[in-house]
Short mmCIF file of C-alpha atoms in Angstrom, two decimals:
data_model
loop_
_atom_site.label_atom_id
_atom_site.label_comp_id
_atom_site.label_asym_id
_atom_site.label_seq_id
_atom_site.Cartn_x
_atom_site.Cartn_y
_atom_site.Cartn_z
CA GLY U 1425 -57.65 11.74 -31.06
CA ALA U 1426 -58.98 15.10 -30.03
CA VAL U 1427 -56.49 17.92 -30.40
CA VAL U 1428 -56.36 21.42 -28.98
CA SER U 1429 -54.25 23.99 -30.77
CA GLN U 1430 -52.94 26.97 -28.84
CA HIS U 1431 -51.19 29.94 -30.44
CA PRO U 1432 -48.82 31.60 -30.15
CA SER U 1433 -46.41 29.35 -28.28
CA ARG U 1434 -44.10 32.20 -27.35
CA VAL U 1435 -44.64 35.93 -27.06
CA ILE U 1436 -42.18 38.62 -26.08
CA CYS U 1437 -43.49 42.16 -26.03
CA LYS U 1438 -43.13 45.52 -24.40
CA SER U 1439 -44.98 46.65 -21.32
CA GLY U 1440 -48.35 48.19 -22.13
CA THR U 1441 -49.01 45.93 -25.11
CA SER U 1442 -52.13 43.78 -25.32
CA VAL U 1443 -51.58 40.15 -26.23
CA LYS U 1444 -54.14 37.72 -27.60
CA ILE U 1445 -53.81 33.97 -27.13
CA GLU U 1446 -56.00 31.57 -29.09
CA CYS U 1447 -57.19 28.15 -28.05
CA ARG U 1448 -58.85 26.10 -30.76
CA SER U 1449 -60.39 22.64 -30.66
CA LEU U 1450 -59.53 21.03 -33.98
CA ASP U 1451 -61.85 18.07 -34.32
CA PHE U 1452 -64.49 18.47 -31.66
CA GLN U 1453 -66.76 21.14 -30.30
CA ALA U 1454 -66.02 22.68 -26.94
CA THR U 1455 -68.76 24.67 -25.25
CA THR U 1456 -66.42 25.11 -22.31
CA MET U 1457 -62.71 25.78 -22.19
CA PHE U 1458 -60.48 26.39 -19.22
CA TRP U 1459 -57.60 28.84 -18.95
CA TYR U 1460 -54.79 28.12 -16.52
CA ARG U 1461 -51.74 30.07 -15.49
CA GLN U 1462 -48.50 28.47 -14.39
CA PHE U 1463 -45.69 30.35 -12.70
CA PRO U 1464 -42.17 28.89 -12.90
CA LYS U 1465 -41.81 25.69 -10.91
CA GLN U 1466 -45.38 25.93 -9.70
CA SER U 1467 -48.64 24.24 -10.41
CA LEU U 1468 -51.41 25.15 -12.82
CA MET U 1469 -53.95 27.52 -11.36
CA LEU U 1470 -57.34 27.97 -12.94
CA MET U 1471 -57.91 31.53 -14.05
CA ALA U 1472 -61.28 31.33 -15.71
CA THR U 1473 -63.82 29.14 -17.43
CA SER U 1474 -64.72 30.19 -20.93
CA ASN U 1475 -68.31 29.51 -21.98
CA GLU U 1476 -69.52 29.64 -25.55
CA GLY U 1477 -72.38 32.09 -25.88
CA SER U 1478 -72.10 33.54 -22.40
CA LYS U 1479 -69.71 35.40 -20.15
CA ALA U 1480 -66.62 33.75 -18.78
CA THR U 1481 -66.48 32.75 -15.14
CA TYR U 1482 -63.41 34.08 -13.37
CA GLU U 1483 -61.72 32.65 -10.32
CA GLN U 1484 -61.35 34.78 -7.24
CA GLY U 1485 -58.50 37.22 -7.53
CA VAL U 1486 -58.34 37.19 -11.34
CA GLU U 1487 -58.94 40.62 -12.86
CA LYS U 1488 -61.67 40.45 -15.47
CA ASP U 1489 -60.58 43.67 -17.14
CA LYS U 1490 -56.98 42.50 -17.34
CA PHE U 1491 -57.69 39.05 -18.73
CA LEU U 1492 -60.44 39.29 -21.33
CA ILE U 1493 -61.94 36.01 -22.48
CA ASN U 1494 -64.07 35.57 -25.55
CA HIS U 1495 -65.55 32.25 -26.61
CA ALA U 1496 -66.44 33.21 -30.13
CA SER U 1497 -67.52 29.82 -31.43
CA LEU U 1498 -67.77 26.19 -30.46
CA THR U 1499 -64.13 25.68 -31.43
CA LEU U 1500 -62.40 28.91 -30.40
CA SER U 1501 -61.68 30.69 -27.14
CA THR U 1502 -59.33 33.63 -26.82
CA LEU U 1503 -57.55 35.12 -23.84
CA THR U 1504 -56.41 38.72 -24.20
CA VAL U 1505 -53.97 40.10 -21.67
CA THR U 1506 -54.64 43.81 -21.80
CA SER U 1507 -51.98 46.44 -21.14
CA ALA U 1508 -49.58 43.72 -20.08
CA HIS U 1509 -46.93 44.39 -17.46
CA PRO U 1510 -43.89 42.35 -16.39
CA GLU U 1511 -45.87 40.73 -13.58
CA ASP U 1512 -48.16 39.22 -16.21
CA SER U 1513 -45.24 37.21 -17.56
CA SER U 1514 -46.11 33.57 -17.14
CA PHE U 1515 -47.04 30.35 -18.90
CA TYR U 1516 -50.68 30.25 -19.98
CA ILE U 1517 -52.33 27.01 -20.99
CA CYS U 1518 -55.84 26.17 -22.10
CA SER U 1519 -57.76 22.95 -21.95
CA ALA U 1520 -60.97 21.73 -23.49
CA PRO U 1521 -63.14 18.93 -22.19
CA THR U 1522 -64.66 16.57 -24.70
CA GLY U 1523 -68.04 16.88 -23.05
CA PHE U 1524 -68.28 13.54 -21.30
CA ALA U 1525 -68.04 13.55 -17.54
CA GLY U 1526 -64.77 12.19 -16.26
CA GLN U 1527 -63.04 11.97 -19.59
CA PRO U 1528 -59.56 13.48 -19.80
CA GLN U 1529 -59.35 17.06 -20.93
CA HIS U 1530 -57.21 18.01 -23.88
CA PHE U 1531 -54.56 20.62 -23.31
CA GLY U 1532 -53.02 23.09 -25.68
CA ASP U 1533 -49.25 23.28 -25.75
CA GLY U 1534 -49.24 26.51 -23.77
CA THR U 1535 -48.05 30.06 -24.37
CA ARG U 1536 -44.97 31.47 -22.74
CA LEU U 1537 -45.57 35.20 -22.28
CA SER U 1538 -42.69 37.49 -21.47
CA ILE U 1539 -43.32 41.19 -20.90
CA LEU U 1540 -40.25 43.39 -21.01
CA ALA T 1079 -63.50 23.32 -1.65
CA GLN T 1080 -61.36 20.52 -2.95
CA THR T 1081 -57.63 20.47 -2.35
CA VAL T 1082 -54.87 18.25 -3.71
CA THR T 1083 -51.62 17.72 -1.83
CA GLN T 1084 -48.39 16.32 -3.18
CA SER T 1085 -45.94 16.13 -0.31
CA GLN T 1086 -42.83 15.25 -2.32
CA PRO T 1087 -41.46 18.30 -4.20
CA GLU T 1088 -38.65 16.25 -5.74
CA MET T 1089 -37.77 12.60 -6.13
CA SER T 1090 -35.15 10.62 -7.95
CA VAL T 1091 -34.94 7.01 -9.04
CA GLN T 1092 -32.42 4.85 -10.83
CA GLU T 1093 -33.25 3.70 -14.30
CA ALA T 1094 -35.19 0.41 -14.29
CA GLU T 1095 -36.19 0.81 -10.66
CA THR T 1096 -39.65 1.48 -9.25
CA VAL T 1097 -40.81 4.75 -7.71
CA THR T 1098 -44.03 5.83 -6.03
CA LEU T 1099 -45.34 9.38 -6.03
CA SER T 1100 -47.78 10.38 -3.31
CA CYS T 1101 -51.00 12.34 -3.60
CA THR T 1102 -53.76 13.02 -1.12
CA TYR T 1103 -56.88 15.05 -1.63
CA ASP T 1104 -59.74 16.46 0.33
CA THR T 1105 -63.33 16.49 -0.84
CA SER T 1106 -66.84 15.93 0.40
CA GLU T 1107 -67.93 14.65 -3.00
CA SER T 1108 -68.69 10.98 -3.52
CA ASN T 1109 -68.38 10.99 -7.29
CA TYR T 1110 -65.23 12.40 -8.84
CA TYR T 1111 -62.25 11.59 -11.01
CA LEU T 1112 -58.54 11.57 -10.36
CA PHE T 1113 -55.70 11.98 -12.80
CA TRP T 1114 -51.96 11.97 -13.01
CA TYR T 1115 -50.43 14.27 -15.61
CA LYS T 1116 -46.83 14.42 -16.72
CA GLN T 1117 -45.23 17.70 -17.73
CA PRO T 1118 -41.80 17.31 -19.37
CA PRO T 1119 -39.51 20.31 -19.96
CA SER T 1120 -41.49 21.09 -23.12
CA ARG T 1121 -44.34 21.92 -20.70
CA GLN T 1122 -46.91 19.87 -22.57
CA MET T 1123 -49.48 18.32 -20.27
CA ILE T 1124 -49.58 14.58 -20.92
CA LEU T 1125 -52.18 12.33 -19.35
CA VAL T 1126 -50.58 9.41 -17.55
CA ILE T 1127 -53.51 7.67 -15.91
CA ARG T 1128 -57.09 8.20 -14.85
CA GLN T 1129 -59.20 6.77 -12.01
CA GLU T 1130 -62.92 6.91 -11.43
CA ALA T 1131 -63.81 7.23 -7.76
CA TYR T 1132 -66.68 4.78 -7.96
CA LYS T 1133 -64.40 2.04 -9.27
CA GLN T 1134 -62.55 0.10 -6.62
CA GLN T 1135 -60.13 -1.45 -9.07
CA ASN T 1136 -56.87 0.43 -9.38
CA ALA T 1137 -56.16 1.82 -12.83
CA THR T 1138 -53.15 0.53 -14.76
CA GLU T 1139 -51.49 1.78 -17.94
CA ASN T 1140 -48.47 -0.27 -18.93
CA ARG T 1141 -45.68 0.68 -16.47
CA PHE T 1142 -47.91 3.09 -14.58
CA SER T 1143 -50.37 2.06 -11.90
CA VAL T 1144 -52.16 3.74 -9.05
CA ASN T 1145 -53.01 2.81 -5.49
CA PHE T 1146 -56.40 4.41 -4.93
CA GLN T 1147 -57.58 4.41 -1.35
CA LYS T 1148 -60.92 6.23 -1.32
CA ALA T 1149 -61.49 6.16 2.42
CA ALA T 1150 -58.03 7.57 3.03
CA LYS T 1151 -58.37 9.97 0.10
CA SER T 1152 -55.06 8.82 -1.26
CA PHE T 1153 -54.07 8.37 -4.91
CA SER T 1154 -50.42 7.39 -5.38
CA LEU T 1155 -48.71 6.70 -8.69
CA LYS T 1156 -46.29 3.82 -9.14
CA ILE T 1157 -43.87 3.87 -12.04
CA SER T 1158 -42.23 0.53 -12.71
CA ASP T 1159 -39.09 -0.04 -14.77
CA SER T 1160 -38.35 3.70 -14.78
CA GLN T 1161 -36.98 5.10 -18.00
CA LEU T 1162 -34.98 8.25 -18.68
CA GLY T 1163 -37.95 9.62 -20.59
CA ASP T 1164 -40.01 9.53 -17.41
CA THR T 1165 -38.07 12.50 -16.11
CA ALA T 1166 -40.66 15.26 -15.71
CA MET T 1167 -42.96 17.08 -13.33
CA TYR T 1168 -45.88 14.94 -12.26
CA PHE T 1169 -49.14 16.53 -11.23
CA CYS T 1170 -51.97 14.85 -9.40
CA ALA T 1171 -55.35 16.33 -10.30
CA PHE T 1172 -58.93 16.13 -9.08
CA MET T 1173 -62.06 16.72 -11.07
CA LYS T 1174 -65.70 16.57 -10.15
CA PRO T 1175 -68.45 16.64 -12.71
CA SER T 1176 -69.92 20.08 -13.11
CA THR T 1177 -73.63 20.77 -13.02
CA GLY T 1178 -75.45 18.75 -15.64
CA GLY T 1179 -72.84 16.01 -15.74
CA SER T 1180 -70.36 17.72 -18.01
CA GLN T 1181 -66.75 18.18 -17.13
CA GLY T 1182 -65.59 20.52 -14.41
CA ASN T 1183 -62.17 22.05 -14.17
CA LEU T 1184 -59.10 20.25 -12.86
CA ILE T 1185 -57.61 21.05 -9.47
CA PHE T 1186 -53.91 20.33 -9.42
CA GLY T 1187 -51.43 19.51 -6.71
CA LYS T 1188 -48.15 21.40 -6.58
CA GLY T 1189 -46.33 18.69 -8.43
CA THR T 1190 -43.41 16.33 -7.91
CA LYS T 1191 -40.27 16.72 -9.94
CA LEU T 1192 -39.06 13.26 -10.85
CA SER T 1193 -35.53 12.64 -12.06
CA VAL T 1194 -34.61 9.27 -13.50
CA LYS T 1195 -30.87 8.68 -13.26
CA PRO T 1196 -28.92 6.42 -15.60
#
């Protein structure tokens, strides 16, 4: 079945570092990908919708300059956390729809980001 | 805006018993989709079951079934013959088709932590 690969799975870095997370659809094309953030013991909250060939759509309260999204191709979306600070520590997970309304989305395995 | 409510933060069940997880949602849409996802400690998101709002028949997947009450906007998950491997967070999620009929994003409830006890 369709698979979404997300890398890296774990990142630990110093405050002020920029971190790039990749989300790749392996056997299907994804014109749209979704980026979610999950705090410990909480639900997944949509951060932004990544659109191939156009700008990402950000949810209210999400800083566009902090969380840069680039949908470089039909199989790759990247989320860059710029100048990361400890409060950016979280679990980030992407998903890609297969394109058919109502069909289950395919999730990456997530990235656990820890900023020291 | 759509909202999804899971009123049970934690639940426990004995192995081999049956447990029901509650979910209610609020929407003015007539066409939408509902999902239950399982998130074990590995934090992978695993699809458990899916329901189309325009189908009256409740979805079933092996030991998992739903009770979909559209008028009441209720979508509960029943797990029969609970197994130790069912221990996980369970999220109820709502999705409406985006413009053009493609997939919109998922809106998740806060989750229910299910513990299956031996």
